[in-house]
Every structure is written in C-alpha cells, then in structure tokens.
mmCIF file of C-alpha atoms in Angstrom:
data_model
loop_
_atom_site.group_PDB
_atom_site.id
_atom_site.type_symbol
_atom_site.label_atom_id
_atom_site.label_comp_id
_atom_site.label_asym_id
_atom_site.label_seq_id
_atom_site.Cartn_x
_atom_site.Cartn_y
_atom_site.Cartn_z
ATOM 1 C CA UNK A 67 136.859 68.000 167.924
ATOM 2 C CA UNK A 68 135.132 64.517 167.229
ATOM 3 C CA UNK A 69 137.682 61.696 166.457
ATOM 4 C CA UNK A 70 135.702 58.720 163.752
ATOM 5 C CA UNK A 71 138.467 56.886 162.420
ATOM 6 C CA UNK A 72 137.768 54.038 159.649
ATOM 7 C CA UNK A 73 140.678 50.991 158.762
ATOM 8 C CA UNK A 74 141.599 49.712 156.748
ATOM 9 C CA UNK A 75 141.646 53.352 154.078
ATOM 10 C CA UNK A 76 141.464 50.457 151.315
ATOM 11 C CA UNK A 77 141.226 47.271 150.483
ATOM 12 C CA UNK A 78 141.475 44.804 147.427
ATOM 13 C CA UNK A 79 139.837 41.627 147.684
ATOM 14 C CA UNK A 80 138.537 38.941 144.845
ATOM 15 C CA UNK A 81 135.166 37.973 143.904
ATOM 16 C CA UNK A 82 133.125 35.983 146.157
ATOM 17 C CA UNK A 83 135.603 36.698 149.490
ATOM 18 C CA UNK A 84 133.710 38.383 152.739
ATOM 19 C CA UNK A 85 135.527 41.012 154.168
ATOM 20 C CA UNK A 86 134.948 43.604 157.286
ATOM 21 C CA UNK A 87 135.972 47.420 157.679
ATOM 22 C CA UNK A 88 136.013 49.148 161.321
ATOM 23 C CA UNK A 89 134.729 52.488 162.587
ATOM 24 C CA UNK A 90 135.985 53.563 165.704
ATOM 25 C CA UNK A 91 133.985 56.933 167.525
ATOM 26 C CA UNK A 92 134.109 58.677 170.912
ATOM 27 C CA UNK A 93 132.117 56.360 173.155
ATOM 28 C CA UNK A 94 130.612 59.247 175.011
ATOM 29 C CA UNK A 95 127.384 61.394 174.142
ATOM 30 C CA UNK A 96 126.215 58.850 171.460
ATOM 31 C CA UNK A 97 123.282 59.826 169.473
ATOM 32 C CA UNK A 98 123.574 57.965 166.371
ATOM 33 C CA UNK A 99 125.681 55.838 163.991
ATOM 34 C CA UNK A 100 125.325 55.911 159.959
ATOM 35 C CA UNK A 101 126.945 53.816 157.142
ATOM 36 C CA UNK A 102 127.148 54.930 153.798
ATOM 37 C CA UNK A 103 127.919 53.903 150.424
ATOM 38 C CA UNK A 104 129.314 55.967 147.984
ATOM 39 C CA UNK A 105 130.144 54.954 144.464
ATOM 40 C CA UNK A 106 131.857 57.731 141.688
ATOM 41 C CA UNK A 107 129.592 60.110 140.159
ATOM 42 C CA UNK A 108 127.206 58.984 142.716
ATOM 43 C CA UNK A 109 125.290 60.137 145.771
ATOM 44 C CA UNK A 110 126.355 58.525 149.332
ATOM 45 C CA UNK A 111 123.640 55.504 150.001
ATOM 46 C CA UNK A 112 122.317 55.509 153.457
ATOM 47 C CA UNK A 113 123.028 51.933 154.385
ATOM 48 C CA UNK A 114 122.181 51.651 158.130
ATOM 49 C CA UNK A 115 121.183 54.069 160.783
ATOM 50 C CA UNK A 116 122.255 51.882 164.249
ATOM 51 C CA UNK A 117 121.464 53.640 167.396
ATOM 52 C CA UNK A 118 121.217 51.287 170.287
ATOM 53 C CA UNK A 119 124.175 48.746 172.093
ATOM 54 C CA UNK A 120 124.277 45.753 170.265
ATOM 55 C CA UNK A 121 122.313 46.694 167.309
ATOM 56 C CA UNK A 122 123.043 44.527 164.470
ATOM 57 C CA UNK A 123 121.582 45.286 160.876
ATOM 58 C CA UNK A 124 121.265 43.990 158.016
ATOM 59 C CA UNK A 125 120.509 44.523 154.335
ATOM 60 C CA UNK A 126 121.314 41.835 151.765
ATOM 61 C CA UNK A 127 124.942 40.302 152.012
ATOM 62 C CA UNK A 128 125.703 43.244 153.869
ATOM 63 C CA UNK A 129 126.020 43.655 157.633
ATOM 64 C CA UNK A 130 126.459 45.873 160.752
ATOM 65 C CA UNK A 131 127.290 45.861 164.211
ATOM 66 C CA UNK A 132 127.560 48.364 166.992
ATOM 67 C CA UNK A 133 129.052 48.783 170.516
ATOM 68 C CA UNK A 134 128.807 52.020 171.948
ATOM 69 C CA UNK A 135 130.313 51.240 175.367
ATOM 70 C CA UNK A 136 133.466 50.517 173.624
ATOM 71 C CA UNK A 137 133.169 52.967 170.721
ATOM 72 C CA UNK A 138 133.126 50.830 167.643
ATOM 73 C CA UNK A 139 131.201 49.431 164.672
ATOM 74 C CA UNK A 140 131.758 46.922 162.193
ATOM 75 C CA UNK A 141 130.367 46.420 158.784
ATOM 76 C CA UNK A 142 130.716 42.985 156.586
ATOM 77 C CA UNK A 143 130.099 42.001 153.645
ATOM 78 C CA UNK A 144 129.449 38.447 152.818
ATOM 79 C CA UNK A 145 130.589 37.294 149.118
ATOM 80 C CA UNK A 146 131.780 40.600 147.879
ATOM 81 C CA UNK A 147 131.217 41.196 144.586
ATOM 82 C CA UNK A 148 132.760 43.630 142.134
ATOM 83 C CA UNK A 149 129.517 46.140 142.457
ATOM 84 C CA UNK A 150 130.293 46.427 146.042
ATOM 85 C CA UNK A 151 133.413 48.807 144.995
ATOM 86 C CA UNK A 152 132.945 51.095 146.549
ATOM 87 C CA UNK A 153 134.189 53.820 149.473
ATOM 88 C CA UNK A 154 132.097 53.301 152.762
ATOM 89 C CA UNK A 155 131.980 55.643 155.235
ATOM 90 C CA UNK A 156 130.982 55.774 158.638
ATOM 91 C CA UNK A 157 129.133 58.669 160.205
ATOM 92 C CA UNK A 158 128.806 59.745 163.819
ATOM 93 C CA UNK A 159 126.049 61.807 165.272
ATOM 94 C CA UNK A 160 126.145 62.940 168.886
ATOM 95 C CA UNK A 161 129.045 65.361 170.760
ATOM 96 C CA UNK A 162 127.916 68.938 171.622
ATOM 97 C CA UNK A 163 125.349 68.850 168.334
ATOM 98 C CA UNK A 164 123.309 66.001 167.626
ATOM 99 C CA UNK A 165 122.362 67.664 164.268
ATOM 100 C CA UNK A 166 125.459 67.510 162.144
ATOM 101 C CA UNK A 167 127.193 64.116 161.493
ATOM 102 C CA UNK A 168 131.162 63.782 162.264
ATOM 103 C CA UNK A 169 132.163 61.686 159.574
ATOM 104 C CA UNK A 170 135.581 58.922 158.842
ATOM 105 C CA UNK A 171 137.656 59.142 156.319
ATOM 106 C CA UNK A 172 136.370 56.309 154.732
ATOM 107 C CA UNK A 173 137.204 52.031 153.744
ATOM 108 C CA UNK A 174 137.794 52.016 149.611
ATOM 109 C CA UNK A 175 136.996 48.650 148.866
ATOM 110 C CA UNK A 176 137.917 47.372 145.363
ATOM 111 C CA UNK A 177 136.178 43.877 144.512
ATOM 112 C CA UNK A 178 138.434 42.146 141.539
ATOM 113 C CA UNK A 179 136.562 39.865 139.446
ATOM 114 C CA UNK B 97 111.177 64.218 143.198
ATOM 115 C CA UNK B 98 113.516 61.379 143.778
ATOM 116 C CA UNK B 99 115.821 62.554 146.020
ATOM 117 C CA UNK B 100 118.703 65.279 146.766
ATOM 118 C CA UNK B 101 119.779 67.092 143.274
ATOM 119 C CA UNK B 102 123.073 69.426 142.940
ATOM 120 C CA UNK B 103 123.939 72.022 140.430
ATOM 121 C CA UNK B 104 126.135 72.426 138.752
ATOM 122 C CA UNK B 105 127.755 68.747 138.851
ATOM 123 C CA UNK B 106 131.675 70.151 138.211
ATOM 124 C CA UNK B 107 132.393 73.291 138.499
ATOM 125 C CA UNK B 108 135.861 74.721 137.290
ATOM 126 C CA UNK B 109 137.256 78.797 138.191
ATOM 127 C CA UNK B 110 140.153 80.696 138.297
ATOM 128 C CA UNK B 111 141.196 82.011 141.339
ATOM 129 C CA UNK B 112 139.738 85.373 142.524
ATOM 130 C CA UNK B 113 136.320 84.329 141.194
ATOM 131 C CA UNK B 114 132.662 83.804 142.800
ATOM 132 C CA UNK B 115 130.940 80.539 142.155
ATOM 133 C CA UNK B 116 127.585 79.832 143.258
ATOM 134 C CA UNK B 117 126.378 75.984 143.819
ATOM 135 C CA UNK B 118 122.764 75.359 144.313
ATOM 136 C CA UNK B 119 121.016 72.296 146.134
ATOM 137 C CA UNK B 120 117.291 70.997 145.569
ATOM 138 C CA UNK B 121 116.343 68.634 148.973
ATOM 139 C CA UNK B 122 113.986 66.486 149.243
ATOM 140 C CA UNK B 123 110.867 68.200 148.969
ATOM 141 C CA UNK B 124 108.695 67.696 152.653
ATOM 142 C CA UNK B 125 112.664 68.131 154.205
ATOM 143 C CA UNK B 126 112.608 70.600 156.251
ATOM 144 C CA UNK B 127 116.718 70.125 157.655
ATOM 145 C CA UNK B 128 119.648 70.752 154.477
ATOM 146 C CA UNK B 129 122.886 70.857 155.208
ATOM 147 C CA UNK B 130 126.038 71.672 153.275
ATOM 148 C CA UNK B 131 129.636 69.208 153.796
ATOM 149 C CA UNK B 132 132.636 69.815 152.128
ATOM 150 C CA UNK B 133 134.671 66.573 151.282
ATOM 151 C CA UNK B 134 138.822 66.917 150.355
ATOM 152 C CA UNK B 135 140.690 64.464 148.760
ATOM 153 C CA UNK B 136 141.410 61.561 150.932
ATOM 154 C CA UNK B 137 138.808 62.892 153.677
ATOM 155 C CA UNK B 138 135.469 62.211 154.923
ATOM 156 C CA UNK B 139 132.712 64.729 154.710
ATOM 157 C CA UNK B 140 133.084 67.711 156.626
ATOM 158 C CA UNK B 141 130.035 69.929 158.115
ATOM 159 C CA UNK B 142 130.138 73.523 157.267
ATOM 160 C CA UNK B 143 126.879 74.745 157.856
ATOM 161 C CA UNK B 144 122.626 73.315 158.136
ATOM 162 C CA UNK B 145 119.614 75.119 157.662
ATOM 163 C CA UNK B 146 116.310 74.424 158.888
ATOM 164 C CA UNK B 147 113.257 75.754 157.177
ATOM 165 C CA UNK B 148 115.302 78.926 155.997
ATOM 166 C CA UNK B 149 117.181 79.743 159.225
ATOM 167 C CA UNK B 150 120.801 78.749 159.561
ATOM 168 C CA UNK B 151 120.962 77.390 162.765
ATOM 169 C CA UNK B 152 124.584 76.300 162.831
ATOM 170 C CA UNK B 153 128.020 77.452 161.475
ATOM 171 C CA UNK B 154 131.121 75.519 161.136
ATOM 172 C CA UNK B 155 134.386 76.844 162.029
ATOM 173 C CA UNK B 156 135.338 75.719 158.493
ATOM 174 C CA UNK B 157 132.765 78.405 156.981
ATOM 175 C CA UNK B 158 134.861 81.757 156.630
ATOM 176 C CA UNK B 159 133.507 85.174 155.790
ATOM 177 C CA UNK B 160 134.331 84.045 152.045
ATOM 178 C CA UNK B 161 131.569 81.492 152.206
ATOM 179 C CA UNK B 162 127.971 82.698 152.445
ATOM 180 C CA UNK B 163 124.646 80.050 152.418
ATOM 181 C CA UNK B 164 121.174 80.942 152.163
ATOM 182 C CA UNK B 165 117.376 78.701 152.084
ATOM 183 C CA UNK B 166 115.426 81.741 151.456
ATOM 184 C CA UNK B 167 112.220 80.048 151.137
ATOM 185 C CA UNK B 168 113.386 77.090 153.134
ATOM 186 C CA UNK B 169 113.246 75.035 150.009
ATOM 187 C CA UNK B 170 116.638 74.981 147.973
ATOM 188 C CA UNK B 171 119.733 76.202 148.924
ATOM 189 C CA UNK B 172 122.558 78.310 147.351
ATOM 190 C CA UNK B 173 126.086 78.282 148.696
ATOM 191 C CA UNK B 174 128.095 80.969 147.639
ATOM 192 C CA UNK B 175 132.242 81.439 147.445
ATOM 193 C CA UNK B 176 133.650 84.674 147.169
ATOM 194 C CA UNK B 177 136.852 85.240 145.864
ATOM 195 C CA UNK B 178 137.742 81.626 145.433
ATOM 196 C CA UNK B 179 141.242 80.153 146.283
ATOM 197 C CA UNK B 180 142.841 77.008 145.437
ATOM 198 C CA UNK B 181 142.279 75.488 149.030
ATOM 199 C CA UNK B 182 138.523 75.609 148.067
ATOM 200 C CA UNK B 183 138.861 72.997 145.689
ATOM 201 C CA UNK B 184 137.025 70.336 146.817
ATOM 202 C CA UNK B 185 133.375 68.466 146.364
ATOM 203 C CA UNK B 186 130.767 70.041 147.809
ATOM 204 C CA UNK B 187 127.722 67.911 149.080
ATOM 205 C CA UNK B 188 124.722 68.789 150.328
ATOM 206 C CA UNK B 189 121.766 66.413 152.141
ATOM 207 C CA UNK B 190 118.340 66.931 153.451
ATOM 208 C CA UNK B 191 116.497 65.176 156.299
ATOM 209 C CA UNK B 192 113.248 65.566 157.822
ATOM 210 C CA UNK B 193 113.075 66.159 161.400
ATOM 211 C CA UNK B 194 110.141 66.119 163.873
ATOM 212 C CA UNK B 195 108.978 62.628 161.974
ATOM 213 C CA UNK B 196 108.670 60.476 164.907
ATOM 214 C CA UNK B 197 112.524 59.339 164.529
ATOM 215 C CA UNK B 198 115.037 59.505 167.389
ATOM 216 C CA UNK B 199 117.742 59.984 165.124
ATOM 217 C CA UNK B 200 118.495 62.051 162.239
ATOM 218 C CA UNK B 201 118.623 60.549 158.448
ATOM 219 C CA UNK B 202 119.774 62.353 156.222
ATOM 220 C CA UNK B 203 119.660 61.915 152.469
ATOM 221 C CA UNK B 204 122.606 63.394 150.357
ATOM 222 C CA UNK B 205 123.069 64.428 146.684
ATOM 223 C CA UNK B 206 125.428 63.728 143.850
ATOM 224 C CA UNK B 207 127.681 66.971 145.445
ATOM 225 C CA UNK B 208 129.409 69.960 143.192
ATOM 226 C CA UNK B 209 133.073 69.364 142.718
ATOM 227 C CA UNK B 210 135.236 72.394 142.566
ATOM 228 C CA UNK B 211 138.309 73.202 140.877
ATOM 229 C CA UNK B 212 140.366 76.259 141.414
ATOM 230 C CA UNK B 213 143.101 76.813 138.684
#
C-alpha cells in the first residue's frame, strides 16, 4: 500500500498572506507527481505534473517543488487570495502500477478576505 | 467537448437498491478511470479502462460493483445492492496515453456523489 500524506489537512489564512502545504510520497519507484485543485461543485484542476529531481513549476502566484530522493513536494502560493479556497491535493504515480495515481488526503485552504 | 462530464451529479437511494453512474471522457482519450473519494479522504482508484478493456481492478471494487466502456467511449459504473458504506463521490477522469508524454495526465470530471439512506 502507497503512503502520500499532505499537512497541514487545513488551513486559514488572510488575504494577501503566502502560504505552503507539503506532500510527502514513497521515494522509491517514482513515476510521476500531480497537484490538483479542487473547488465545491467542481472538477479537480490539474495544476502541475512534476516528474524530474528538482523540478520547480510554476503557474501564476502559484508554485511547486519536488525532491524525489527525499520523497517530498511543496506547493506555495504567493498572495493568497480568497479564490484560492480551495482543497489541494497531491497525487502520486509510480509503485507496482504506473497507471493509477495514489492520492493524499488533501490541504483545505480557506483564504479570509 | 470541453472536458470530463458525470451523470447524474447527486445521486440519492435507499439501501438494497442499484444505481448506475455514467462518465463521458474526453473524446480522443483512450485511458478512463473510476476513484471513489470518502469524506475526509483523497481519491481512491477502483478500477481504469483502456479503449474498452478493464485492465486493472482495485481491491476496493467488490463483486457488488461492476464497470463497463463498451465501445471504449463512455463509461457506466454500476452498484448492486447498495449499502450505506457506498456513500461517497464518485469521480471519474480520462487521459490519453501513447501521446509522446512520459507521464500520465489525467483529466477528471465534476464526480457523482452518492447517498445511501
């Protein structure tokens, strides 16, 4: 069984702060790492796909790192504002099946104007 | 076609019955895959398809639970005799594999949430 854990499981934080969630995955048989976005009532958003040590992405105020040698990814956002609320959730693809992704239990964020 | 569309949106049973959820993919996808997500929880893979063969099961899947691509465009996913653990949202998400990528992106839908009374 494939262990992605995600801290903190929510967070408040006020207009115009940056903030950072974790996703920790099993550093072995790495194939891929995802970030979603997923607002209510919504489909998840694709954010990033990061597949290589040391990628870093980014899209907007909105930011990603990766370290698979150590098993862990982080994703920032700069200025949060209250149409980031959201729950994002990290997605691991590798293990015994590269197909299927292993998924966190996501970061609810909650952006207070 | 815009992207991954699931019906019906909510779906609400009494226990004992069959539902039926269905899932449209994107259309040149030729992977779609159904999660099940529980309060509190990330997604959880139960089962893909590509073109119309199911290539992979999840442990999750009992004999209750039946999927099927029969013209490996949408999908149905099927619950037989429904119980109250089934409550939960349903997603499904498409991807196309074979495009050149090295890994595989995959596009997800609204989802189907469940209640069992």
């Amino acid at each position: 069984i494939l262990n992605v854990e995600q801290s903190p499981q929510s967070l408040h934080v006020q207009e115009g702060d940056s903030t950072n969630f974790t996703c920790s995955f099993p550093s072995s048989n790495f194939y891929a790492l995802h970030w979603y976005r997923w607002e209510t009532a919504k489909s998840p958003e694709a954010l990033f796909v990061m597949t290589l040590n040391g990628d870093e992405k980014k899209k907007g105020r909105i930011s990603a790192t990766l370290n698979t040698k150590e098993g862990y990814s982080y994703l920032y956002i700069k200025g949060s504002q209250p149409e980031d609320s959201a729950t994002y959730l990290c997605a691991f693809g590798g293990g015994l099946s590269a197909r299927q992704l292993t998924f966190g239990s996501g970061t609810q964020l909650t952006v207070l104007p | 076609d815009t992207g991954v569309s699931q019906n019906p949106r909510h779906k609400i049973t009494k226990r004992g019955q069959n539902v039926t959820f269905r899932c449209d993919p994107i259309s040149e996808h030729n992977r779609l895959y159904w999660y099940r997500q529980t309060l509190g929880q990330g997604p959880e893979f139960l089962t893909y398809f590509q073109n119309e063969a199911q290539l992979e099961k999840s442990r999750l899947l009992s004999d209750r639970f039946s999927a099927e691509r029969p013209k490996g465009s949408f999908s149905t996913l099927e619950i037989q005799r429904t119980e109250q653990g089934d409550s939960a949202m349903y997603l499904c998400a498409s991807s196309l594999v074979g495009s050149g990528k090295s890994y595989n992106e995959q596009f997800f839908g609204p989802g189907t949430r469940l209640t069992v009374l």
